């Protein structure tokens, strides 16, 4: 089997709101995640528009990367990272989102981080917007309000201009399709009623009309960032970011094949097709017609989408799901095991995703999130043995390697959460992904000390041998 190509970008992925902390430092404004309390898989988080005295808001501290970035980047370098995925906190640059001039202290912070990464030869991979909608803009309607496109465009232009000599790889909007889910209603439109991140369930308050309108505005905003990047950052490449969780039919009943296809169309292909082909696919237009969905579009939107086609397709991959018309059957895949949060583990599904996306788009792919959320135990001597994490990643990397041998053009792999951070879905710390353990807990306590788990040394070998040594 041929191996990973020379220059393959091994690394890890993070998001500003989940690990920077310093939520109100150096002029930063509030994002939607600053009003999230911590939850667990069984106890939903709460969103409290007015902050409560004595309540823990986990994203306020994160793991304080803001003040530990030098130490953390040194650890990434020790593992042999070629790239590091991070996002820019929108309200650090525009505290309310609608100011005319950016916050210089916020811009300076990311200059420092990029300089530190380059010191070790690590290429930054930057998500312009990773869920951290400025709270002020959310209070004005969020993505239901078309003005949001202009605010995002201004923010994107500011960071593209500022960092064009320091950043070669950009992503426009993290998991753009997650904004259509009940969980996404919070960051898309400030609709906080739905607390569990059940991606497939329907929301009563965040209606299909609202979901597709938000998604349309997000797609137009993304296309504007792509076009600006192409015109002003000639050395850069810019991609989309979609949560690509394949949906299998439960049975070979043809009706189940259709159910799976339709679920894939709505959740995955609709935004992906617009990003890559620059236009809505015919199934989407028909769906809007047949479901009485009327999108508010400006006359120039079609051209904007056409001018905003991405250079590469990036996606997150954790799990696969099931669709079925057999209402009496449990939509669970009997061939797979799951993590403690019920996310089914499916390494072959990653190859399926890579092959399917290659067939459909024939552009370079980038796996920018993949990993295992797990409960880790610190031994009395301080060591952390996490063979389950190594096993998860090894099996996924083997499938990527196989996919490359089968013709997939893969640019890189940034596993999710190389250092423990706050969970996006539940707001908890105990769901850990990292190779680096951080002493920080759900009750807000912890020394913030960093330590290497067993998987740290394993991934070091992977990076250093370009994916050859997976033992
Ligand atoms: C994706 C997000 C990330 C990340 C990851 C893991 O949806 O892009 O921000 O958190 O999932 O999810 P969780 O944190 O809920 O375990």
XYZ file of C-alpha atoms and ligand atoms in Angstrom:
487
model
C 0.000 0.000 0.000
C 1.396 3.440 -0.857
C 1.866 5.712 2.133
C 1.021 9.277 3.004
C 2.320 11.815 0.490
C 5.391 13.915 1.241
C 4.393 17.123 2.999
C 1.231 15.582 4.473
C -0.036 17.982 7.126
C -0.183 16.130 10.466
C -1.455 18.107 13.413
C -4.289 18.895 15.784
C -7.376 21.109 15.786
C -8.877 23.503 18.339
C -11.416 26.318 18.565
C -10.856 29.661 20.292
C -13.950 29.559 22.516
C -13.173 26.065 23.793
C -9.610 26.646 24.935
C -8.405 30.262 24.926
C -10.140 31.413 28.096
C -9.416 35.113 28.782
C -13.047 35.692 27.892
C -13.054 39.361 28.905
C -9.355 40.192 28.630
C -7.747 42.833 26.378
C -11.026 44.177 25.070
C -12.691 40.892 24.041
C -16.485 41.017 23.817
C -18.863 38.182 24.668
C -19.619 35.293 22.354
C -22.581 32.953 22.602
C -20.448 30.393 24.445
C -19.712 32.911 27.202
C -23.288 32.458 28.416
C -23.144 28.640 28.419
C -22.972 26.783 31.727
C -21.331 23.379 31.812
C -23.492 20.317 31.241
C -22.901 16.590 31.044
C -24.188 13.981 28.648
C -27.203 13.504 30.953
C -27.673 17.031 32.292
C -28.143 19.625 29.602
C -26.119 22.841 29.678
C -28.037 26.080 30.245
C -27.698 29.327 28.347
C -28.032 32.280 30.718
C -28.211 35.629 28.892
C -27.565 37.275 32.283
C -24.488 35.816 33.997
C -25.218 34.236 37.382
C -23.032 34.818 40.414
C -21.417 31.540 41.528
C -22.190 29.578 38.322
C -19.287 27.997 36.410
C -19.031 29.119 32.776
C -16.401 26.707 31.434
C -15.563 28.683 28.296
C -14.604 31.730 30.372
C -11.361 30.042 31.435
C -11.153 27.302 28.801
C -7.684 25.920 29.465
C -6.232 29.418 29.313
C -4.316 28.961 26.059
C -4.325 32.762 25.961
C -1.660 32.813 28.663
C -0.123 29.355 27.976
C 0.288 29.455 24.196
C 4.079 29.320 24.268
C 4.129 26.236 26.497
C 1.375 24.545 24.458
C 2.944 25.227 21.076
C 6.272 23.879 22.376
C 4.440 20.635 23.229
C 2.839 20.488 19.756
C 6.300 20.984 18.260
C 7.678 18.199 20.453
C 5.071 15.876 18.938
C 6.231 16.907 15.468
C 3.125 18.810 14.321
C 3.369 20.133 10.770
C 0.200 22.175 11.163
C -2.029 23.494 13.924
C -5.700 24.275 13.396
C -7.125 27.109 15.464
C -9.823 29.723 15.109
C -9.927 33.458 15.619
C -12.446 34.527 18.252
C -14.666 36.965 16.354
C -15.489 39.064 19.492
C -11.782 39.382 20.277
C -11.405 41.310 17.010
C -14.827 43.003 16.886
C -16.143 42.861 20.483
C -19.756 43.502 19.506
C -19.360 42.478 15.884
C -20.569 45.781 14.442
C -17.758 48.208 15.291
C -16.018 50.086 12.480
C -12.494 49.402 13.664
C -10.978 46.208 15.057
C -9.514 45.689 18.514
C -5.749 45.949 18.058
C -4.956 43.954 21.197
C -6.981 41.043 19.865
C -5.201 41.167 16.512
C -1.837 41.300 18.268
C -2.593 38.106 20.204
C -2.979 36.085 16.996
C 0.162 37.684 15.536
C 2.013 36.357 18.574
C 0.516 32.880 18.196
C 1.326 32.658 14.468
C 4.896 33.868 15.107
C 5.313 31.256 17.805
C 4.047 28.493 15.479
C 6.397 29.579 12.685
C 9.308 29.522 15.123
C 8.869 25.717 15.103
C 7.981 25.396 11.433
C 4.302 24.694 12.214
C 1.903 25.971 9.551
C -1.256 27.552 10.993
C -4.578 26.323 9.569
C -7.077 29.003 10.556
C -10.844 28.772 10.865
C -12.139 32.321 10.491
C -15.351 31.570 12.427
C -15.788 28.580 14.731
C -19.188 28.918 16.441
C -18.243 32.040 18.445
C -20.992 34.368 17.260
C -20.715 37.782 18.980
C -23.540 37.866 21.520
C -24.532 41.370 20.509
C -25.136 40.271 16.887
C -27.130 37.299 18.082
C -29.376 39.645 19.991
C -30.014 41.420 16.692
C -31.259 38.221 15.057
C -28.010 36.434 14.287
C -27.917 34.731 10.901
C -31.623 35.313 10.364
C -30.657 38.907 9.776
C -28.985 39.509 6.407
C -26.823 42.238 7.923
C -24.844 39.409 9.475
C -23.272 38.721 6.067
C -21.715 42.196 6.041
C -20.446 41.883 9.607
C -18.835 38.542 8.823
C -17.357 39.877 5.586
C -15.751 42.798 7.410
C -14.319 40.446 10.041
C -13.021 38.025 7.389
C -11.391 40.803 5.368
C -9.727 42.191 8.495
C -8.086 38.898 9.396
C -7.234 37.894 5.817
C -5.498 41.251 5.266
C -3.735 41.239 8.593
C -2.375 37.692 8.468
C -1.907 37.062 4.764
C 1.863 36.776 5.194
C 1.562 34.389 8.138
C -1.282 32.041 7.169
C -1.462 29.858 4.044
C -4.485 27.686 4.870
C -7.894 29.112 5.770
C -11.343 27.671 6.503
C -14.342 29.985 6.271
C -16.943 28.689 8.761
C -16.699 25.671 11.049
C -19.234 22.873 10.484
C -21.552 25.128 8.531
C -24.230 22.416 8.501
C -24.295 22.231 12.314
C -26.008 25.614 12.273
C -29.090 23.822 10.909
C -29.444 21.540 13.943
C -31.321 22.266 17.186
C -27.914 22.796 18.874
C -26.993 25.181 16.045
C -30.068 27.301 16.740
C -28.185 28.876 19.660
C -25.238 30.152 17.666
C -27.206 30.784 14.462
C -30.209 32.629 15.804
C -30.027 32.852 19.590
C -32.692 30.174 19.995
C -31.755 28.548 23.262
C -34.694 26.291 24.051
C -33.148 23.127 22.686
C -30.364 21.981 24.931
C -29.288 18.557 23.701
C -27.085 18.402 20.623
C -29.106 15.708 18.912
C -28.099 16.501 15.366
C -30.891 14.657 13.650
C -33.869 15.697 15.716
C -36.323 18.342 14.620
C -36.709 21.505 16.618
C -40.092 23.078 17.216
C -38.707 26.560 17.662
C -35.904 26.610 15.090
C -38.166 25.882 12.129
C -37.013 24.598 8.717
C -37.725 28.028 7.231
C -35.394 29.614 9.803
C -32.739 26.917 9.493
C -32.419 27.154 5.725
C -32.463 30.958 5.824
C -29.596 30.997 8.313
C -27.749 28.427 6.237
C -28.208 30.470 3.077
C -26.837 33.600 4.728
C -23.891 31.621 6.082
C -23.142 30.167 2.642
C -23.212 33.616 1.030
C -20.922 34.951 3.786
C -18.535 32.048 3.275
C -18.454 32.633 -0.501
C -17.564 36.293 0.080
C -14.594 35.299 2.245
C -13.427 32.829 -0.432
C -13.627 35.448 -3.199
C -11.785 38.018 -1.070
C -9.080 35.513 -0.205
C -8.604 34.597 -3.879
C -8.303 38.259 -4.861
C -6.053 39.442 -2.030
C -4.092 36.461 -0.728
C -2.627 34.856 -3.846
C -0.452 32.411 -1.896
C -3.278 31.115 0.273
C -5.730 28.242 -0.120
C -9.183 28.450 1.397
C -11.611 25.647 2.131
C -15.018 24.963 3.610
C -15.659 22.957 6.776
C -18.588 20.564 6.920
C -19.520 17.996 9.583
C -19.535 14.950 7.308
C -21.127 12.105 9.211
C -22.205 9.437 6.727
C -25.759 8.164 7.202
C -26.316 4.483 6.384
C -29.645 2.798 5.644
C -30.563 0.441 8.499
C -31.830 -2.288 6.144
C -31.636 -3.113 2.446
C -35.266 -2.072 2.076
C -35.164 0.371 -0.871
C -37.239 2.769 1.208
C -34.365 2.873 3.707
C -31.900 3.648 0.886
C -34.041 6.649 -0.023
C -34.311 7.744 3.608
C -30.526 7.620 3.964
C -29.983 9.466 0.678
C -32.420 12.198 1.641
C -30.866 12.606 5.090
C -27.415 12.888 3.490
C -28.724 15.446 1.014
C -30.132 17.697 3.707
C -27.353 17.405 6.267
C -24.242 17.016 4.136
C -24.606 17.451 0.395
C -26.645 20.653 0.332
C -23.979 22.921 1.904
C -21.126 20.908 0.380
C -22.492 21.250 -3.161
C -22.908 25.011 -2.739
C -19.355 25.370 -1.412
C -17.744 23.281 -4.131
C -19.976 23.857 -7.183
C -21.069 27.402 -6.354
C -24.771 26.732 -6.734
C -27.697 25.021 -5.050
C -28.234 21.437 -6.254
C -31.551 20.650 -7.917
C -32.685 18.441 -5.009
C -32.424 21.438 -2.678
C -34.475 23.713 -4.898
C -37.126 21.011 -5.188
C -37.081 20.449 -1.441
C -37.661 24.143 -0.752
C -40.557 24.166 -3.261
C -42.151 21.029 -1.877
C -41.831 22.092 1.758
C -43.003 25.637 1.415
C -39.621 27.113 2.288
C -39.067 30.584 0.865
C -35.531 31.858 1.128
C -34.928 35.556 1.178
C -32.170 35.989 -1.428
C -30.595 39.099 -2.887
C -30.377 39.261 -6.698
C -26.571 39.057 -6.547
C -26.458 35.965 -4.291
C -26.258 33.489 -7.169
C -23.218 35.221 -8.582
C -21.641 35.537 -5.139
C -21.953 31.781 -4.608
C -20.507 31.073 -8.041
C -17.506 33.311 -7.315
C -16.878 31.691 -3.948
C -15.941 28.120 -4.835
C -13.506 26.609 -2.344
C -10.004 25.324 -3.174
C -10.275 22.234 -1.019
C -12.926 20.405 0.983
C -12.350 19.989 4.689
C -14.547 18.114 7.076
C -14.907 16.735 10.573
C -15.505 13.036 11.028
C -16.381 11.302 14.291
C -19.112 8.814 13.667
C -21.762 7.450 11.326
C -25.533 7.400 11.755
C -28.513 5.399 10.648
C -31.680 6.265 8.753
C -34.669 3.984 8.495
C -38.350 3.965 7.645
C -38.879 1.017 10.018
C -40.198 2.917 12.991
C -40.134 -0.134 15.266
C -36.363 -0.603 14.779
C -33.802 1.198 16.935
C -31.620 3.368 14.670
C -28.379 1.904 16.001
C -25.686 0.129 14.003
C -25.232 -3.366 15.510
C -21.803 -3.754 13.901
C -20.222 -0.872 15.797
C -19.274 -0.004 19.366
C -19.671 3.463 20.861
C -17.845 5.821 23.195
C -19.276 6.832 26.586
C -21.340 9.528 24.894
C -22.972 7.077 22.485
C -20.968 8.209 19.434
C -20.525 5.065 17.357
C -16.957 4.329 16.310
C -16.587 3.587 12.604
C -13.105 3.833 11.046
C -14.290 2.338 7.715
C -16.911 5.081 7.604
C -14.065 7.575 7.288
C -12.821 5.792 4.174
C -16.391 5.723 2.887
C -16.553 9.485 3.419
C -13.225 10.093 1.674
C -14.152 7.909 -1.295
C -17.639 9.396 -1.617
C -16.408 12.993 -1.441
C -13.737 12.232 -4.033
C -16.296 10.696 -6.382
C -18.582 13.685 -5.984
C -16.140 16.614 -6.078
C -12.675 15.520 -7.243
C -10.879 18.231 -5.275
C -8.296 17.841 -2.474
C -9.712 16.763 0.878
C -8.561 17.579 4.416
C -9.710 15.755 7.569
C -9.666 18.631 10.061
C -11.373 16.920 13.026
C -11.463 13.332 14.240
C -10.908 11.930 17.691
C -12.233 10.174 20.749
C -13.890 11.917 23.661
C -13.169 9.761 26.721
C -12.883 9.758 30.509
C -9.190 9.680 31.435
C -7.702 8.523 34.739
C -4.635 10.125 36.258
C -2.572 7.437 38.012
C -1.010 8.137 41.424
C 2.355 8.732 39.714
C 0.755 11.278 37.373
C 0.834 9.092 34.235
C -2.245 8.726 31.997
C -2.701 5.510 30.061
C -5.103 5.969 27.150
C -4.830 2.902 24.868
C -8.487 3.450 23.802
C -7.514 6.792 22.219
C -4.507 5.297 20.447
C -6.647 2.448 19.156
C -9.335 4.834 17.845
C -6.842 7.006 16.015
C -4.734 4.162 14.675
C -7.774 2.540 13.082
C -8.875 5.795 11.471
C -5.390 6.562 10.168
C -5.156 3.075 8.629
C -8.376 3.784 6.722
C -7.054 7.154 5.506
C -3.963 5.423 4.227
C -6.103 2.886 2.412
C -8.215 5.690 0.921
C -5.080 7.373 -0.426
C -4.082 4.070 -2.017
C -7.548 3.997 -3.594
C -7.075 7.382 -5.247
C -8.091 9.976 -2.675
C -6.141 13.262 -2.718
C -5.728 13.972 1.011
C -3.840 17.069 2.213
C -3.663 16.420 5.914
C -5.140 15.290 9.201
C -5.697 17.463 12.254
C -7.158 15.330 15.020
C -9.608 17.102 17.330
C -8.396 18.504 20.621
C -4.672 17.615 20.864
C -4.842 19.275 24.259
C -7.880 18.745 26.532
C -10.485 21.470 26.106
C -14.138 22.278 26.804
C -16.680 20.161 24.903
C -18.703 22.066 22.300
C -21.702 19.775 22.555
C -22.106 19.597 26.315
C -19.786 22.225 27.829
C -17.946 19.705 29.993
C -14.223 19.161 30.648
C -14.383 15.483 31.544
C -14.959 14.537 27.885
C -11.298 14.649 26.985
C -9.724 14.286 23.535
C -6.148 15.384 24.196
C -2.694 13.902 23.900
C -1.943 16.522 26.532
C -3.869 16.375 29.803
C -4.889 19.647 31.430
C -5.637 19.779 35.140
C -8.958 21.581 34.834
C -12.313 20.232 36.027
C -16.027 20.718 35.606
C -16.400 22.493 38.932
C -13.969 25.146 37.674
C -11.029 23.953 39.820
C -7.605 22.840 38.606
C -4.025 24.029 38.406
C -4.042 24.188 34.573
C -0.849 22.085 34.637
C -0.185 20.238 31.381
C 1.050 16.609 31.201
C 1.719 14.099 28.450
C -0.604 11.086 28.077
C 0.671 7.814 26.539
C -0.968 8.840 23.268
C 1.355 11.870 23.136
C 4.329 9.619 22.473
C 2.377 7.479 20.042
C 1.293 10.463 17.914
C 4.859 11.778 18.023
C 5.933 8.603 16.203
C 3.085 8.982 13.718
C 4.072 12.558 12.862
C 7.764 11.801 12.725
C 7.380 8.783 10.414
C 4.729 10.400 8.200
C 2.154 7.836 9.285
C 4.365 4.775 8.722
C 4.812 3.721 12.361
C 1.344 3.211 13.842
C 2.275 0.608 16.485
C -17.344 19.445 16.435
C -16.871 20.845 16.689
C -15.794 21.002 17.689
C -15.653 19.898 18.702
C -16.041 18.527 18.249
C -16.239 17.491 19.332
O -18.723 19.471 16.255
O -16.426 21.482 15.499
O -15.865 22.309 18.174
O -15.969 20.235 19.966
O -17.174 18.511 17.442
O -17.501 17.636 19.908
P -17.728 17.672 21.462
O -16.875 18.786 21.963
O -19.173 17.925 21.659
O -17.294 16.353 21.955
